[in-house]
């Protein structure tokens, strides 16, 4: 009987874990290397160290399709449109949430402070990064201190100010005015109640690219050619800007402005709170790659006209004045976003592979023909996916390849632009490995282990 009770307790625990999705802390037991996206032993031989590993619990018949790094969170996206959040520093599994119906699209999330905003084909969903709590209700509910009509108006009595204005008006006029005021207040109260029950914000357009947010608006590319600034805070007015052509490139923002561009080839800078264009620039080709901004406020825009443009965010002036036409000519269309770490820009194109530019001058420093896409970068190394899906560690000074490690199967990569230096690799089955350059402590530990194994 006791044995049966123990079996039932174990079964209940497994069931609870599956229901939770990924709410448990990461386990400490190491998994067999064969199930991981890369061999920790091989990585250690090349000066890398595993920081943590974990596994998200996927529903039967599903697999991971995307891995996104947003601030302190690693967000994994499943084929069933379920999101799984993991602490990017520790590997602790935080929560999981369903986002959309199977026929919909889910775009990479935008982050503001600790809030994650997801755009789907039909709606916006806001979640607290730490615990997955839905924040739409709190974001869209008017605060209690929002101005209300005086109590006298709600009860049908005139306020002293109204009494002075109305003067000799009849009692009937006074009561009509009070009734209108009461109806207006009731409508405001009803709107507040409806907002308190909301779990998402319905969209009347189909998003066509990844959003960005300033905490008050979510700036979303619209398939019909608009940049939509959707209000995600009570009392904030939304707005939109029509580009006259398709927009699929993800916008980017700083503290006061949002920058966006579309297939019409025009780059725009607008204030965030209202639709007011501060400057615009006509390129010579469509823009489909997501925009980026450097730590110093330079806006980077890649175009199908073969050029990478670097704009001063405040003025719209092209900064690379030592280059012909003040822009870098890649010699081929630019379809991937330019990435920036410190004083370097990393540009990936089909023929040239990886080209590294000086952020200030735009002049090329070196190229790596085998470079296909970014993984991340630390102080001295940029980590790159090769054309054959190997992980390359490349010297940031001269482009020399420090190591070449094969990745297993259809490994997913979470491109990390946060500057933490962590590499995030995942398998479609949900195994996740976080790796970073080995520290002196890591190397000493490895040497001690090897010495202990020696005869």
GROMACS .gro file of C-alpha atoms in nm:
model
  455
    1UNK     CA    1   0.000   0.000   0.000
    2UNK     CA    2   0.284   0.238   0.087
    3UNK     CA    3   0.455   0.157  -0.243
    4UNK     CA    4   0.134   0.238  -0.434
    5UNK     CA    5   0.104   0.567  -0.249
    6UNK     CA    6   0.462   0.658  -0.346
    7UNK     CA    7   0.387   0.575  -0.711
    8UNK     CA    8   0.077   0.796  -0.702
    9UNK     CA    9   0.277   1.080  -0.549
   10UNK     CA   10   0.540   1.057  -0.824
   11UNK     CA   11   0.272   1.048  -1.092
   12UNK     CA   12   0.104   1.352  -0.940
   13UNK     CA   13   0.435   1.536  -0.937
   14UNK     CA   14   0.500   1.459  -1.304
   15UNK     CA   15   0.149   1.571  -1.393
   16UNK     CA   16   0.193   1.897  -1.207
   17UNK     CA   17   0.523   1.958  -1.384
   18UNK     CA   18   0.367   1.902  -1.724
   19UNK     CA   19   0.076   2.132  -1.639
   20UNK     CA   20   0.314   2.403  -1.525
   21UNK     CA   21   0.502   2.395  -1.855
   22UNK     CA   22   0.829   2.543  -1.734
   23UNK     CA   23   0.768   2.693  -1.392
   24UNK     CA   24   1.021   2.481  -1.205
   25UNK     CA   25   1.379   2.594  -1.139
   26UNK     CA   26   1.638   2.447  -1.368
   27UNK     CA   27   1.770   2.107  -1.264
   28UNK     CA   28   2.127   2.061  -1.157
   29UNK     CA   29   2.184   1.713  -1.296
   30UNK     CA   30   2.382   1.717  -1.619
   31UNK     CA   31   2.210   1.564  -1.922
   32UNK     CA   32   2.387   1.333  -2.167
   33UNK     CA   33   2.588   1.537  -2.416
   34UNK     CA   34   2.416   1.364  -2.705
   35UNK     CA   35   2.092   1.549  -2.627
   36UNK     CA   36   2.253   1.894  -2.620
   37UNK     CA   37   2.292   2.129  -2.919
   38UNK     CA   38   2.672   2.122  -2.884
   39UNK     CA   39   2.925   1.921  -2.688
   40UNK     CA   40   3.029   2.101  -2.366
   41UNK     CA   41   3.350   1.899  -2.369
   42UNK     CA   42   3.440   2.016  -2.719
   43UNK     CA   43   3.352   2.374  -2.629
   44UNK     CA   44   3.569   2.352  -2.317
   45UNK     CA   45   3.861   2.239  -2.532
   46UNK     CA   46   3.827   2.570  -2.718
   47UNK     CA   47   3.821   2.795  -2.412
   48UNK     CA   48   3.444   2.803  -2.360
   49UNK     CA   49   3.248   2.702  -2.050
   50UNK     CA   50   2.888   2.592  -2.004
   51UNK     CA   51   2.707   2.837  -1.775
   52UNK     CA   52   2.387   2.639  -1.744
   53UNK     CA   53   2.163   2.393  -1.923
   54UNK     CA   54   1.793   2.323  -1.890
   55UNK     CA   55   1.496   2.180  -2.074
   56UNK     CA   56   1.154   2.329  -2.143
   57UNK     CA   57   0.867   2.081  -2.122
   58UNK     CA   58   0.699   2.080  -2.462
   59UNK     CA   59   0.353   1.947  -2.536
   60UNK     CA   60   0.350   1.612  -2.721
   61UNK     CA   61   0.393   1.652  -3.095
   62UNK     CA   62   0.538   2.004  -3.071
   63UNK     CA   63   0.889   2.148  -3.105
   64UNK     CA   64   1.072   2.476  -3.060
   65UNK     CA   65   1.081   2.705  -3.363
   66UNK     CA   66   1.242   3.023  -3.227
   67UNK     CA   67   1.466   3.144  -2.945
   68UNK     CA   68   1.463   3.516  -2.861
   69UNK     CA   69   1.684   3.706  -2.617
   70UNK     CA   70   1.508   4.003  -2.461
   71UNK     CA   71   1.680   4.182  -2.175
   72UNK     CA   72   1.723   3.935  -1.890
   73UNK     CA   73   1.492   3.678  -2.047
   74UNK     CA   74   1.534   3.395  -2.293
   75UNK     CA   75   1.200   3.338  -2.465
   76UNK     CA   76   1.148   3.012  -2.651
   77UNK     CA   77   0.862   2.983  -2.900
   78UNK     CA   78   0.698   2.649  -2.974
   79UNK     CA   79   0.528   2.521  -3.288
   80UNK     CA   80   0.198   2.539  -3.096
   81UNK     CA   81   0.256   2.913  -3.031
   82UNK     CA   82   0.334   2.857  -2.666
   83UNK     CA   83   0.605   3.078  -2.516
   84UNK     CA   84   0.851   2.952  -2.255
   85UNK     CA   85   1.049   3.205  -2.049
   86UNK     CA   86   1.384   3.129  -1.889
   87UNK     CA   87   1.607   3.351  -1.679
   88UNK     CA   88   1.884   3.433  -1.926
   89UNK     CA   89   2.153   3.458  -1.658
   90UNK     CA   90   2.075   3.156  -1.439
   91UNK     CA   91   1.873   2.921  -1.659
   92UNK     CA   92   1.582   2.913  -1.415
   93UNK     CA   93   1.261   2.822  -1.592
   94UNK     CA   94   1.005   3.093  -1.517
   95UNK     CA   95   0.674   3.035  -1.692
   96UNK     CA   96   0.497   2.931  -2.010
   97UNK     CA   97   0.193   3.083  -2.182
   98UNK     CA   98  -0.020   3.015  -2.489
   99UNK     CA   99  -0.007   3.311  -2.728
  100UNK     CA  100  -0.211   3.242  -3.041
  101UNK     CA  101  -0.418   3.002  -3.245
  102UNK     CA  102  -0.233   2.758  -3.475
  103UNK     CA  103  -0.317   2.950  -3.794
  104UNK     CA  104  -0.178   3.280  -3.661
  105UNK     CA  105   0.171   3.431  -3.668
  106UNK     CA  106   0.363   3.530  -3.355
  107UNK     CA  107   0.633   3.795  -3.396
  108UNK     CA  108   0.943   3.831  -3.176
  109UNK     CA  109   0.847   4.018  -2.859
  110UNK     CA  110   0.930   4.376  -2.766
  111UNK     CA  111   1.055   4.454  -2.417
  112UNK     CA  112   1.024   4.760  -2.196
  113UNK     CA  113   1.175   4.731  -1.849
  114UNK     CA  114   1.043   4.389  -1.737
  115UNK     CA  115   0.738   4.382  -1.964
  116UNK     CA  116   0.724   4.160  -2.273
  117UNK     CA  117   0.478   4.249  -2.549
  118UNK     CA  118   0.388   3.992  -2.814
  119UNK     CA  119   0.219   4.078  -3.144
  120UNK     CA  120   0.014   3.807  -3.310
  121UNK     CA  121  -0.199   3.818  -3.623
  122UNK     CA  122  -0.502   3.940  -3.425
  123UNK     CA  123  -0.393   4.086  -3.093
  124UNK     CA  124  -0.127   4.218  -2.856
  125UNK     CA  125  -0.043   4.035  -2.535
  126UNK     CA  126   0.158   4.186  -2.250
  127UNK     CA  127   0.325   3.962  -1.991
  128UNK     CA  128   0.540   4.030  -1.687
  129UNK     CA  129   0.882   3.889  -1.765
  130UNK     CA  130   0.954   3.749  -1.420
  131UNK     CA  131   0.635   3.551  -1.362
  132UNK     CA  132   0.430   3.557  -1.684
  133UNK     CA  133   0.149   3.756  -1.524
  134UNK     CA  134  -0.076   3.925  -1.780
  135UNK     CA  135  -0.020   4.302  -1.762
  136UNK     CA  136  -0.282   4.420  -2.012
  137UNK     CA  137  -0.541   4.479  -1.740
  138UNK     CA  138  -0.302   4.688  -1.531
  139UNK     CA  139  -0.164   4.875  -1.831
  140UNK     CA  140  -0.503   4.969  -1.973
  141UNK     CA  141  -0.697   5.037  -1.650
  142UNK     CA  142  -0.718   5.409  -1.567
  143UNK     CA  143  -0.548   5.484  -1.233
  144UNK     CA  144  -0.768   5.551  -0.931
  145UNK     CA  145  -0.645   5.909  -0.912
  146UNK     CA  146  -0.755   5.984  -1.270
  147UNK     CA  147  -0.985   6.291  -1.251
  148UNK     CA  148  -1.355   6.208  -1.203
  149UNK     CA  149  -1.664   6.426  -1.220
  150UNK     CA  150  -1.773   6.583  -0.888
  151UNK     CA  151  -2.010   6.375  -0.675
  152UNK     CA  152  -2.273   6.646  -0.701
  153UNK     CA  153  -2.295   6.588  -1.076
  154UNK     CA  154  -2.343   6.215  -1.026
  155UNK     CA  155  -2.632   6.271  -0.781
  156UNK     CA  156  -2.808   6.534  -0.989
  157UNK     CA  157  -2.704   6.831  -0.773
  158UNK     CA  158  -2.523   7.131  -0.917
  159UNK     CA  159  -2.171   7.210  -0.805
  160UNK     CA  160  -2.098   7.559  -0.668
  161UNK     CA  161  -1.913   7.645  -0.988
  162UNK     CA  162  -2.209   7.531  -1.197
  163UNK     CA  163  -2.446   7.731  -0.977
  164UNK     CA  164  -2.251   8.048  -1.045
  165UNK     CA  165  -2.245   7.988  -1.419
  166UNK     CA  166  -2.604   7.881  -1.457
  167UNK     CA  167  -2.738   8.170  -1.252
  168UNK     CA  168  -3.114   8.185  -1.311
  169UNK     CA  169  -3.141   7.865  -1.520
  170UNK     CA  170  -3.444   7.658  -1.446
  171UNK     CA  171  -3.434   7.345  -1.234
  172UNK     CA  172  -3.509   7.135  -1.543
  173UNK     CA  173  -3.202   7.262  -1.725
  174UNK     CA  174  -2.995   7.193  -1.417
  175UNK     CA  175  -3.114   6.835  -1.393
  176UNK     CA  176  -3.054   6.769  -1.765
  177UNK     CA  177  -2.696   6.883  -1.731
  178UNK     CA  178  -2.646   6.668  -1.422
  179UNK     CA  179  -2.797   6.364  -1.594
  180UNK     CA  180  -2.564   6.404  -1.891
  181UNK     CA  181  -2.271   6.427  -1.651
  182UNK     CA  182  -2.386   6.113  -1.472
  183UNK     CA  183  -2.411   5.922  -1.801
  184UNK     CA  184  -2.064   6.035  -1.901
  185UNK     CA  185  -1.922   5.918  -1.568
  186UNK     CA  186  -2.102   5.584  -1.596
  187UNK     CA  187  -1.949   5.532  -1.940
  188UNK     CA  188  -1.603   5.609  -1.802
  189UNK     CA  189  -1.660   5.363  -1.516
  190UNK     CA  190  -1.778   5.098  -1.763
  191UNK     CA  191  -1.467   5.148  -1.975
  192UNK     CA  192  -1.255   5.102  -1.664
  193UNK     CA  193  -1.436   4.778  -1.578
  194UNK     CA  194  -1.392   4.646  -1.932
  195UNK     CA  195  -1.024   4.734  -1.923
  196UNK     CA  196  -0.986   4.546  -1.594
  197UNK     CA  197  -1.107   4.226  -1.762
  198UNK     CA  198  -0.889   4.251  -2.070
  199UNK     CA  199  -0.623   3.991  -2.135
  200UNK     CA  200  -0.518   4.123  -2.475
  201UNK     CA  201  -0.557   4.420  -2.709
  202UNK     CA  202  -0.748   4.338  -3.027
  203UNK     CA  203  -0.593   4.458  -3.354
  204UNK     CA  204  -0.781   4.574  -3.662
  205UNK     CA  205  -0.475   4.518  -3.880
  206UNK     CA  206  -0.230   4.234  -3.944
  207UNK     CA  207   0.126   4.293  -3.818
  208UNK     CA  208   0.395   4.239  -4.081
  209UNK     CA  209   0.714   4.275  -3.876
  210UNK     CA  210   0.855   4.270  -3.523
  211UNK     CA  211   0.741   4.549  -3.288
  212UNK     CA  212   0.930   4.779  -3.053
  213UNK     CA  213   0.792   4.963  -2.750
  214UNK     CA  214   0.861   5.267  -2.535
  215UNK     CA  215   0.622   5.149  -2.263
  216UNK     CA  216   0.338   5.375  -2.379
  217UNK     CA  217   0.302   5.263  -2.743
  218UNK     CA  218   0.380   4.944  -2.928
  219UNK     CA  219   0.514   5.039  -3.272
  220UNK     CA  220   0.405   4.768  -3.515
  221UNK     CA  221   0.459   4.739  -3.893
  222UNK     CA  222   0.121   4.696  -4.065
  223UNK     CA  223   0.082   4.476  -4.373
  224UNK     CA  224  -0.121   4.753  -4.538
  225UNK     CA  225   0.166   5.002  -4.527
  226UNK     CA  226   0.126   5.174  -4.192
  227UNK     CA  227   0.347   5.205  -3.889
  228UNK     CA  228   0.089   5.162  -3.615
  229UNK     CA  229   0.157   5.316  -3.274
  230UNK     CA  230  -0.085   5.118  -3.059
  231UNK     CA  231  -0.153   5.254  -2.711
  232UNK     CA  232  -0.052   5.011  -2.436
  233UNK     CA  233  -0.108   5.252  -2.148
  234UNK     CA  234  -0.431   5.405  -2.019
  235UNK     CA  235  -0.480   5.765  -2.129
  236UNK     CA  236  -0.229   5.742  -2.415
  237UNK     CA  237  -0.358   5.812  -2.766
  238UNK     CA  238  -0.250   5.579  -3.046
  239UNK     CA  239  -0.154   5.698  -3.393
  240UNK     CA  240  -0.041   5.569  -3.731
  241UNK     CA  241   0.174   5.680  -4.022
  242UNK     CA  242   0.100   5.560  -4.375
  243UNK     CA  243   0.411   5.493  -4.585
  244UNK     CA  244   0.231   5.436  -4.913
  245UNK     CA  245   0.396   5.095  -4.952
  246UNK     CA  246   0.450   4.773  -4.759
  247UNK     CA  247   0.644   4.789  -4.432
  248UNK     CA  248   0.805   4.471  -4.298
  249UNK     CA  249   1.126   4.602  -4.139
  250UNK     CA  250   1.124   4.615  -3.761
  251UNK     CA  251   1.140   4.973  -3.625
  252UNK     CA  252   1.381   5.087  -3.355
  253UNK     CA  253   1.358   5.356  -3.090
  254UNK     CA  254   1.554   5.565  -2.845
  255UNK     CA  255   1.420   5.763  -2.550
  256UNK     CA  256   1.217   6.012  -2.755
  257UNK     CA  257   1.202   5.901  -3.119
  258UNK     CA  258   1.098   5.598  -3.324
  259UNK     CA  259   1.272   5.519  -3.653
  260UNK     CA  260   1.110   5.313  -3.929
  261UNK     CA  261   1.135   5.241  -4.301
  262UNK     CA  262   0.949   5.046  -4.567
  263UNK     CA  263   0.954   4.915  -4.919
  264UNK     CA  264   0.923   5.274  -5.044
  265UNK     CA  265   1.288   5.318  -4.940
  266UNK     CA  266   1.220   5.612  -4.711
  267UNK     CA  267   1.365   5.623  -4.360
  268UNK     CA  268   1.151   5.818  -4.111
  269UNK     CA  269   1.213   5.957  -3.764
  270UNK     CA  270   0.904   6.048  -3.562
  271UNK     CA  271   0.829   6.159  -3.211
  272UNK     CA  272   0.694   5.869  -3.008
  273UNK     CA  273   0.399   6.030  -2.835
  274UNK     CA  274   0.238   6.187  -3.144
  275UNK     CA  275   0.261   6.147  -3.519
  276UNK     CA  276   0.513   6.415  -3.603
  277UNK     CA  277   0.786   6.340  -3.857
  278UNK     CA  278   1.115   6.498  -3.751
  279UNK     CA  279   1.315   6.399  -4.060
  280UNK     CA  280   1.304   6.155  -4.349
  281UNK     CA  281   1.553   6.030  -4.607
  282UNK     CA  282   1.490   5.868  -4.945
  283UNK     CA  283   1.721   5.575  -5.021
  284UNK     CA  284   1.746   5.414  -5.365
  285UNK     CA  285   1.589   5.078  -5.285
  286UNK     CA  286   1.335   4.898  -5.069
  287UNK     CA  287   1.418   4.844  -4.702
  288UNK     CA  288   1.327   4.502  -4.563
  289UNK     CA  289   1.592   4.446  -4.293
  290UNK     CA  290   1.513   4.542  -3.935
  291UNK     CA  291   1.666   4.872  -3.821
  292UNK     CA  292   1.923   4.898  -3.543
  293UNK     CA  293   2.059   5.176  -3.323
  294UNK     CA  294   2.402   5.203  -3.160
  295UNK     CA  295   2.473   5.296  -2.799
  296UNK     CA  296   2.564   5.647  -2.918
  297UNK     CA  297   2.239   5.702  -3.108
  298UNK     CA  298   2.344   5.621  -3.465
  299UNK     CA  299   2.059   5.462  -3.660
  300UNK     CA  300   2.173   5.183  -3.894
  301UNK     CA  301   1.960   5.101  -4.198
  302UNK     CA  302   2.038   4.837  -4.461
  303UNK     CA  303   1.876   4.872  -4.803
  304UNK     CA  304   1.824   4.659  -5.111
  305UNK     CA  305   2.012   4.937  -5.295
  306UNK     CA  306   2.331   4.767  -5.163
  307UNK     CA  307   2.395   5.042  -4.907
  308UNK     CA  308   2.422   5.052  -4.531
  309UNK     CA  309   2.327   5.396  -4.400
  310UNK     CA  310   2.429   5.546  -4.065
  311UNK     CA  311   2.208   5.837  -3.957
  312UNK     CA  312   2.248   6.072  -3.666
  313UNK     CA  313   1.926   5.997  -3.481
  314UNK     CA  314   1.853   6.355  -3.382
  315UNK     CA  315   1.918   6.528  -3.715
  316UNK     CA  316   1.899   6.260  -3.984
  317UNK     CA  317   2.243   6.359  -4.115
  318UNK     CA  318   2.448   6.075  -4.266
  319UNK     CA  319   2.750   6.022  -4.042
  320UNK     CA  320   3.001   5.830  -4.254
  321UNK     CA  321   3.133   6.136  -4.435
  322UNK     CA  322   3.462   5.975  -4.546
  323UNK     CA  323   3.284   5.713  -4.758
  324UNK     CA  324   3.156   5.774  -5.113
  325UNK     CA  325   2.802   5.914  -5.085
  326UNK     CA  326   2.844   5.892  -4.705
  327UNK     CA  327   2.735   5.527  -4.693
  328UNK     CA  328   2.887   5.180  -4.709
  329UNK     CA  329   2.838   4.998  -5.040
  330UNK     CA  330   2.806   4.625  -4.970
  331UNK     CA  331   2.798   4.535  -5.340
  332UNK     CA  332   2.478   4.335  -5.295
  333UNK     CA  333   2.133   4.376  -5.139
  334UNK     CA  334   2.121   4.393  -4.759
  335UNK     CA  335   1.845   4.171  -4.622
  336UNK     CA  336   1.964   4.108  -4.266
  337UNK     CA  337   1.985   4.365  -3.987
  338UNK     CA  338   2.323   4.518  -3.902
  339UNK     CA  339   2.439   4.428  -3.552
  340UNK     CA  340   2.650   4.652  -3.333
  341UNK     CA  341   2.880   4.584  -3.039
  342UNK     CA  342   3.104   4.860  -2.907
  343UNK     CA  343   3.273   5.037  -3.199
  344UNK     CA  344   3.202   4.768  -3.458
  345UNK     CA  345   2.913   4.694  -3.693
  346UNK     CA  346   2.861   4.335  -3.807
  347UNK     CA  347   2.691   4.306  -4.147
  348UNK     CA  348   2.592   3.974  -4.306
  349UNK     CA  349   2.524   3.946  -4.680
  350UNK     CA  350   2.485   3.639  -4.906
  351UNK     CA  351   2.806   3.670  -5.109
  352UNK     CA  352   3.051   3.853  -4.883
  353UNK     CA  353   2.947   3.672  -4.566
  354UNK     CA  354   3.040   3.878  -4.260
  355UNK     CA  355   3.179   4.229  -4.306
  356UNK     CA  356   3.293   4.420  -3.999
  357UNK     CA  357   3.284   4.800  -4.011
  358UNK     CA  358   3.406   5.076  -3.786
  359UNK     CA  359   3.099   5.229  -3.620
  360UNK     CA  360   3.236   5.584  -3.636
  361UNK     CA  361   3.375   5.591  -3.992
  362UNK     CA  362   3.193   5.306  -4.167
  363UNK     CA  363   3.523   5.178  -4.306
  364UNK     CA  364   3.553   4.798  -4.337
  365UNK     CA  365   3.798   4.630  -4.100
  366UNK     CA  366   3.784   4.267  -4.217
  367UNK     CA  367   3.560   4.006  -4.380
  368UNK     CA  368   3.477   3.641  -4.317
  369UNK     CA  369   3.333   3.472  -4.624
  370UNK     CA  370   3.198   3.177  -4.422
  371UNK     CA  371   2.999   3.399  -4.184
  372UNK     CA  372   2.623   3.350  -4.217
  373UNK     CA  373   2.464   3.503  -3.906
  374UNK     CA  374   2.537   3.637  -3.561
  375UNK     CA  375   2.527   3.449  -3.232
  376UNK     CA  376   2.674   3.714  -2.999
  377UNK     CA  377   2.999   3.892  -2.908
  378UNK     CA  378   3.210   3.955  -2.602
  379UNK     CA  379   3.508   4.187  -2.552
  380UNK     CA  380   3.747   4.011  -2.792
  381UNK     CA  381   3.547   3.750  -2.983
  382UNK     CA  382   3.244   3.754  -3.210
  383UNK     CA  383   3.055   3.425  -3.229
  384UNK     CA  384   2.916   3.346  -3.571
  385UNK     CA  385   2.715   3.075  -3.742
  386UNK     CA  386   2.896   2.948  -4.050
  387UNK     CA  387   2.725   2.858  -4.375
  388UNK     CA  388   2.748   2.491  -4.272
  389UNK     CA  389   2.587   2.571  -3.934
  390UNK     CA  390   2.907   2.544  -3.731
  391UNK     CA  391   2.978   2.774  -3.438
  392UNK     CA  392   3.279   2.993  -3.511
  393UNK     CA  393   3.472   3.197  -3.256
  394UNK     CA  394   3.631   3.488  -3.445
  395UNK     CA  395   3.890   3.738  -3.326
  396UNK     CA  396   3.726   4.082  -3.333
  397UNK     CA  397   4.055   4.256  -3.417
  398UNK     CA  398   4.159   4.073  -3.733
  399UNK     CA  399   3.887   3.821  -3.822
  400UNK     CA  400   4.099   3.513  -3.756
  401UNK     CA  401   3.896   3.205  -3.663
  402UNK     CA  402   3.982   3.089  -3.313
  403UNK     CA  403   3.767   2.775  -3.316
  404UNK     CA  404   3.514   2.585  -3.525
  405UNK     CA  405   3.263   2.366  -3.338
  406UNK     CA  406   2.989   2.168  -3.516
  407UNK     CA  407   2.635   2.205  -3.385
  408UNK     CA  408   2.401   1.910  -3.362
  409UNK     CA  409   2.098   1.875  -3.587
  410UNK     CA  410   1.868   2.170  -3.644
  411UNK     CA  411   2.013   2.373  -3.357
  412UNK     CA  412   1.834   2.699  -3.281
  413UNK     CA  413   2.031   3.010  -3.185
  414UNK     CA  414   1.910   3.295  -2.967
  415UNK     CA  415   2.085   3.599  -3.115
  416UNK     CA  416   2.212   3.791  -2.814
  417UNK     CA  417   2.261   4.167  -2.862
  418UNK     CA  418   2.255   4.251  -2.489
  419UNK     CA  419   2.633   4.253  -2.445
  420UNK     CA  420   2.631   3.980  -2.179
  421UNK     CA  421   2.861   3.757  -2.386
  422UNK     CA  422   2.640   3.451  -2.334
  423UNK     CA  423   2.568   3.217  -2.625
  424UNK     CA  424   2.225   3.051  -2.626
  425UNK     CA  425   2.184   2.726  -2.820
  426UNK     CA  426   1.873   2.506  -2.822
  427UNK     CA  427   1.747   2.189  -2.985
  428UNK     CA  428   1.398   2.163  -3.135
  429UNK     CA  429   1.324   1.912  -2.858
  430UNK     CA  430   1.369   2.182  -2.593
  431UNK     CA  431   1.722   2.130  -2.459
  432UNK     CA  432   1.894   2.465  -2.396
  433UNK     CA  433   2.263   2.531  -2.337
  434UNK     CA  434   2.413   2.865  -2.231
  435UNK     CA  435   2.786   2.907  -2.295
  436UNK     CA  436   3.039   3.185  -2.239
  437UNK     CA  437   3.412   3.235  -2.270
  438UNK     CA  438   3.587   3.048  -1.990
  439UNK     CA  439   3.715   3.253  -1.699
  440UNK     CA  440   4.041   3.194  -1.514
  441UNK     CA  441   3.841   3.008  -1.250
  442UNK     CA  442   3.684   2.785  -1.517
  443UNK     CA  443   4.026   2.705  -1.663
  444UNK     CA  444   4.174   2.625  -1.323
  445UNK     CA  445   3.885   2.391  -1.247
  446UNK     CA  446   3.928   2.217  -1.582
  447UNK     CA  447   4.301   2.171  -1.524
  448UNK     CA  448   4.235   2.028  -1.178
  449UNK     CA  449   3.983   1.782  -1.317
  450UNK     CA  450   4.224   1.672  -1.589
  451UNK     CA  451   4.504   1.631  -1.335
  452UNK     CA  452   4.279   1.417  -1.118
  453UNK     CA  453   4.201   1.187  -1.410
  454UNK     CA  454   4.568   1.144  -1.505
  455UNK     CA  455   4.726   0.810  -1.404
   0.00000   0.00000   0.00000
